[in-house]
């Protein structure tokens, strides 16, 4: 077993390190910005507060959130089933979630370092970050 990659991420509560799973997804967002090999559907399950990536009737990835007031979502943690990692799924899921947030006229607070890293590498989404409640200060390094 290899040592997990540690990135310094600043959280409101102090410093944390990422899990190996988060590090893999961050690497995907940084290294693999192209469209995924799979044509999946993104569904916003508002009752469960999660955006789900669905392929063939099966959830392959998710991005849970909490609702903070009428105009803001707190994006919590991107996850992708291991067999679908390193294929652009996390990148495309985050892109579609942020596009939906924009279309709905909302802002985001980012608690997920994978989402933070995505935005750092796709600055056209920076305007979606709530200025009063930005969340995680850095996605990586």
XYZ file of N, CA and C in Angstrom:
423
model
N 0.845 -1.185 0.000
C 0.000 0.000 0.000
C 0.883 1.238 0.000
N 0.565 2.191 -0.871
C 1.351 3.406 -0.944
C 0.862 4.414 0.065
N 1.749 5.314 0.428
C 1.381 6.380 1.345
C 0.412 7.327 0.660
N -0.617 7.795 1.358
C -1.518 8.767 0.743
C -0.789 10.079 0.468
N -1.174 10.726 -0.600
C -0.627 12.035 -0.903
C -1.223 13.021 0.084
N -0.387 13.893 0.620
C -0.879 14.888 1.569
C -0.772 16.263 0.938
N -1.869 16.944 0.876
C -1.917 18.311 0.420
C -2.344 19.147 1.610
N -1.731 20.287 1.772
C -2.163 21.172 2.856
C -3.422 21.884 2.417
N -4.478 21.664 3.128
C -5.747 22.326 2.831
C -6.205 23.056 4.068
N -6.587 24.283 3.895
C -7.043 25.060 5.032
C -8.555 24.949 5.139
N -9.004 24.528 6.282
C -10.419 24.432 6.592
C -10.702 25.449 7.676
N -11.955 25.831 7.847
C -12.264 26.782 8.914
C -11.774 26.321 10.283
N -11.732 25.012 10.506
C -11.325 24.487 11.809
C -9.804 24.376 11.946
N -9.052 24.606 10.884
C -7.613 24.475 10.948
C -7.091 23.684 9.768
N -5.892 23.120 9.894
C -5.253 22.394 8.791
C -5.674 20.937 8.795
N -5.791 20.371 7.594
C -6.145 18.975 7.408
C -5.316 18.421 6.266
N -5.284 17.112 6.139
C -4.699 16.488 4.965
C -5.795 15.714 4.269
N -5.579 15.503 3.003
C -6.579 14.812 2.208
C -6.409 13.314 2.310
N -7.497 12.611 2.119
C -7.425 11.158 2.041
C -6.815 10.782 0.701
N -6.417 9.550 0.563
C -5.873 9.067 -0.700
C -6.911 9.197 -1.811
N -8.179 8.923 -1.491
C -9.252 9.054 -2.480
C -9.375 10.490 -2.979
N -9.339 11.456 -2.054
C -9.425 12.860 -2.452
C -8.224 13.251 -3.307
N -7.042 12.774 -2.945
C -5.837 13.096 -3.708
C -5.937 12.579 -5.136
N -6.476 11.378 -5.323
C -6.656 10.814 -6.660
C -7.597 11.699 -7.478
N -8.685 12.148 -6.861
C -9.639 12.988 -7.579
C -9.052 14.356 -7.896
N -8.259 14.907 -6.981
C -7.596 16.187 -7.257
C -6.629 16.024 -8.417
N -5.869 14.935 -8.415
C -4.952 14.688 -9.535
C -5.716 14.611 -10.854
N -6.887 13.989 -10.846
C -7.704 13.904 -12.054
C -8.114 15.291 -12.530
N -8.562 16.121 -11.599
C -9.015 17.466 -11.951
C -7.863 18.286 -12.532
N -6.672 18.116 -11.990
C -5.510 18.867 -12.460
C -5.002 18.312 -13.793
N -4.892 17.000 -13.895
C -4.224 16.369 -15.031
C -5.134 15.991 -16.184
N -6.430 15.872 -15.961
C -7.308 15.279 -16.970
C -8.573 16.115 -17.169
N -8.422 17.307 -17.774
C -9.582 18.174 -17.898
C -10.520 17.829 -19.054
N -10.237 16.782 -19.808
C -11.091 16.445 -20.958
C -12.367 15.727 -20.527
N -13.265 15.617 -21.465
C -14.553 14.970 -21.187
C -14.364 13.496 -20.858
N -15.218 12.942 -20.013
C -15.090 11.539 -19.634
C -15.434 10.596 -20.791
N -14.944 9.380 -20.661
C -15.203 8.360 -21.679
C -16.651 7.869 -21.618
N -17.326 8.135 -20.507
C -18.691 7.657 -20.316
C -19.679 8.805 -20.487
N -20.810 8.509 -21.079
C -21.881 9.491 -21.187
C -22.837 9.249 -20.027
N -22.658 9.980 -18.959
C -23.490 9.794 -17.776
C -24.443 10.968 -17.614
N -25.452 10.758 -16.792
C -26.455 11.771 -16.487
C -26.213 12.286 -15.084
N -26.398 13.575 -14.875
C -26.304 14.148 -13.533
C -27.713 14.483 -13.061
N -28.044 13.973 -11.880
C -29.359 14.185 -11.281
C -29.166 14.884 -9.940
N -29.919 15.944 -9.728
C -29.901 16.619 -8.438
C -31.032 16.037 -7.598
N -30.689 15.182 -6.650
C -31.672 14.623 -5.724
C -31.800 15.598 -4.551
N -32.745 16.514 -4.675
C -32.885 17.569 -3.674
C -33.314 17.043 -2.312
N -34.057 15.956 -2.269
C -34.466 15.387 -0.971
C -33.274 14.816 -0.225
N -32.348 14.194 -0.948
C -31.148 13.634 -0.325
C -29.989 14.631 -0.314
N -30.158 15.771 -0.963
C -29.123 16.810 -1.062
C -27.822 16.270 -1.648
N -27.938 15.702 -2.861
C -26.753 15.196 -3.546
C -26.955 15.282 -5.060
N -25.906 15.689 -5.723
C -25.859 15.570 -7.175
C -25.245 14.200 -7.460
N -25.934 13.390 -8.262
C -25.465 12.042 -8.558
C -25.124 11.917 -10.041
N -24.010 11.266 -10.329
C -23.663 10.892 -11.695
C -24.190 9.476 -11.894
N -25.077 9.306 -12.882
C -25.748 8.028 -13.115
C -25.326 7.484 -14.475
N -24.908 6.220 -14.488
C -24.541 5.534 -15.724
C -25.248 4.188 -15.732
N -26.082 3.958 -16.725
C -26.799 2.692 -16.822
C -27.649 2.370 -15.610
N -28.258 3.393 -15.018
C -29.116 3.177 -13.858
C -28.363 3.030 -12.544
N -27.051 3.183 -12.570
C -26.223 3.017 -11.367
C -25.506 4.315 -11.033
N -25.487 4.673 -9.755
C -24.727 5.842 -9.321
C -23.241 5.501 -9.377
N -22.477 6.340 -10.076
C -21.031 6.106 -10.183
C -20.218 7.185 -9.468
N -20.882 8.298 -9.132
C -20.201 9.390 -8.443
C -21.248 10.273 -7.788
N -20.803 11.088 -6.843
C -21.739 11.982 -6.179
C -21.053 13.192 -5.580
N -21.840 14.228 -5.401
C -21.376 15.446 -4.744
C -22.499 15.933 -3.822
N -22.434 15.543 -2.535
C -23.461 15.974 -1.588
C -23.298 17.452 -1.219
N -24.388 18.038 -0.787
C -24.378 19.450 -0.413
C -25.384 19.686 0.696
N -25.266 20.842 1.317
C -26.302 21.311 2.219
C -26.793 22.648 1.679
N -28.021 22.955 1.968
C -28.609 24.217 1.545
C -28.375 25.228 2.665
N -27.821 26.381 2.301
C -27.563 27.442 3.272
C -28.335 28.680 2.827
N -29.508 28.819 3.335
C -30.350 29.933 2.914
C -30.961 29.677 1.547
N -31.534 30.713 0.966
C -32.214 30.555 -0.319
C -31.267 30.556 -1.509
N -30.083 31.153 -1.342
C -29.234 31.402 -2.495
C -27.858 30.745 -2.449
N -27.635 29.802 -1.532
C -26.285 29.243 -1.418
C -26.328 27.756 -1.112
N -25.420 27.012 -1.773
C -25.204 25.597 -1.485
C -23.810 25.428 -0.906
N -23.680 24.544 0.063
C -22.381 24.186 0.613
C -22.013 22.832 -0.004
N -20.996 22.841 -0.879
C -20.571 21.615 -1.562
C -19.614 20.866 -0.649
N -19.964 19.617 -0.313
C -19.296 18.908 0.772
C -18.125 18.015 0.353
N -18.326 17.038 -0.527
C -17.256 16.071 -0.799
C -17.533 15.308 -2.089
N -16.686 15.469 -3.068
C -16.825 14.731 -4.318
C -16.362 13.294 -4.110
N -17.151 12.342 -4.619
C -16.722 10.942 -4.551
C -17.031 10.261 -5.882
N -16.139 9.357 -6.263
C -16.287 8.584 -7.497
C -15.930 7.142 -7.155
N -16.778 6.188 -7.573
C -16.448 4.787 -7.337
C -15.101 4.479 -7.978
N -14.265 3.672 -7.298
C -12.892 3.434 -7.765
C -12.761 3.015 -9.231
N -13.661 2.182 -9.720
C -13.530 1.706 -11.104
C -13.794 2.802 -12.134
N -14.284 3.967 -11.700
C -14.567 5.069 -12.615
C -13.623 6.253 -12.430
N -12.628 6.112 -11.570
C -11.672 7.191 -11.338
C -10.683 7.296 -12.496
N -10.067 8.460 -12.581
C -9.044 8.753 -13.603
C -9.616 8.675 -15.014
N -10.902 8.975 -15.146
C -11.552 8.934 -16.450
C -12.328 10.219 -16.721
N -12.095 11.242 -15.916
C -12.743 12.526 -16.127
C -14.125 12.662 -15.493
N -14.567 11.656 -14.750
C -15.906 11.690 -14.158
C -16.012 12.810 -13.119
N -15.045 12.911 -12.213
C -15.094 13.955 -11.175
C -15.086 15.332 -11.815
N -14.234 15.528 -12.794
C -14.130 16.815 -13.466
C -15.457 17.204 -14.109
N -16.052 16.289 -14.833
C -17.307 16.589 -15.526
C -18.471 16.741 -14.541
N -18.496 15.940 -13.484
C -19.541 16.081 -12.465
C -19.479 17.471 -11.844
N -18.300 17.895 -11.442
C -18.149 19.215 -10.815
C -18.561 20.310 -11.794
N -18.136 20.197 -13.040
C -18.493 21.196 -14.057
C -20.020 21.304 -14.186
N -20.691 20.170 -14.273
C -22.151 20.188 -14.436
C -22.861 20.712 -13.193
N -22.345 20.378 -12.008
C -22.936 20.894 -10.771
C -22.801 22.411 -10.744
N -21.616 22.919 -11.042
C -21.412 24.368 -11.015
C -22.237 25.076 -12.091
N -22.392 24.453 -13.244
C -23.255 25.032 -14.283
C -24.702 25.099 -13.796
N -25.142 24.065 -13.075
C -26.501 24.063 -12.534
C -26.661 25.144 -11.467
N -25.663 25.280 -10.609
C -25.702 26.317 -9.571
C -25.827 27.686 -10.237
N -25.043 27.913 -11.278
C -25.101 29.193 -11.994
C -26.487 29.409 -12.602
N -27.023 28.394 -13.253
C -28.330 28.506 -13.895
C -29.431 28.808 -12.880
N -29.245 28.349 -11.651
C -30.229 28.570 -10.597
C -29.998 29.881 -9.842
N -28.957 30.634 -10.210
C -28.685 31.927 -9.590
C -28.195 31.839 -8.167
N -27.483 30.755 -7.854
C -26.994 30.552 -6.490
C -25.480 30.730 -6.422
N -24.955 30.779 -5.204
C -23.520 30.767 -4.966
C -23.174 29.500 -4.195
N -21.870 29.262 -4.017
C -21.429 28.066 -3.304
C -20.435 28.420 -2.209
N -20.468 27.613 -1.181
C -19.413 27.540 -0.180
C -18.761 26.189 -0.411
N -17.447 26.175 -0.512
C -16.747 24.955 -0.894
C -16.054 24.338 0.321
N -16.542 23.173 0.719
C -15.889 22.401 1.768
C -15.100 21.240 1.162
N -15.260 21.015 -0.122
C -14.595 19.921 -0.832
C -13.339 20.438 -1.526
N -12.167 19.943 -1.132
C -10.932 20.412 -1.776
C -10.835 20.040 -3.256
N -11.557 19.026 -3.683
C -11.558 18.646 -5.099
C -12.279 19.729 -5.908
N -13.412 20.207 -5.405
C -14.131 21.291 -6.071
C -13.273 22.553 -6.069
N -12.624 22.842 -4.954
C -11.762 24.028 -4.865
C -10.659 23.953 -5.927
N -10.038 22.795 -6.062
C -8.976 22.632 -7.059
C -9.531 22.812 -8.468
N -10.711 22.267 -8.722
C -11.338 22.437 -10.030
C -11.496 23.920 -10.344
N -12.010 24.689 -9.399
C -12.225 26.118 -9.632
C -10.898 26.851 -9.799
N -9.883 26.453 -9.047
C -8.567 27.071 -9.213
C -8.048 26.879 -10.640
N -8.390 25.758 -11.255
C -7.934 25.457 -12.618
C -8.953 25.848 -13.685
N -10.105 26.330 -13.280
C -11.165 26.784 -14.185
C -11.728 28.089 -13.626
N -10.965 29.169 -13.719
C -11.341 30.420 -13.049
C -12.661 31.037 -13.528
N -13.218 30.538 -14.622
C -14.512 31.056 -15.063
C -15.630 30.734 -14.072
N -15.342 29.875 -13.074
C -16.335 29.535 -12.051
C -16.103 30.283 -10.730
N -15.064 31.098 -10.660
C -14.721 31.803 -9.422
C -15.864 32.676 -8.921
N -16.637 33.249 -9.830
C -17.727 34.134 -9.433
C -18.827 33.418 -8.660
N -18.857 32.096 -8.695
C -19.876 31.343 -7.966
C -19.563 31.198 -6.476
N -18.322 31.452 -6.093
C -17.926 31.303 -4.691
C -18.504 32.460 -3.882
N -19.250 32.135 -2.843
C -19.850 33.156 -1.991
C -18.733 33.943 -1.300
N -18.685 35.266 -1.484
C -17.583 36.043 -0.914
C -17.569 36.068 0.614
N -18.721 35.955 1.245
C -18.772 35.966 2.708
C -18.519 34.599 3.319
N -18.769 33.536 2.543
C -18.622 32.165 3.036
C -17.931 31.315 1.967
N -16.633 31.547 1.702
C -15.977 30.819 0.612
C -15.692 29.350 0.928
N -15.475 29.013 2.201
C -15.177 27.626 2.552
C -13.693 27.347 2.560
N -13.284 26.203 2.012
C -11.885 25.767 1.984
C -11.053 26.813 1.256
N -9.948 27.207 1.866
C -9.111 28.256 1.273
C -8.260 27.762 0.114
N -7.799 26.536 0.165
C -6.943 26.002 -0.898
C -7.321 24.576 -1.191
N -7.258 24.203 -2.462
C -7.564 22.842 -2.858
C -6.391 21.907 -2.752
N -5.217 22.407 -3.033
C -4.028 21.553 -3.002
C -2.792 22.392 -2.710
N -1.746 21.707 -2.330
C -0.431 22.252 -2.004
C -0.505 23.297 -0.945
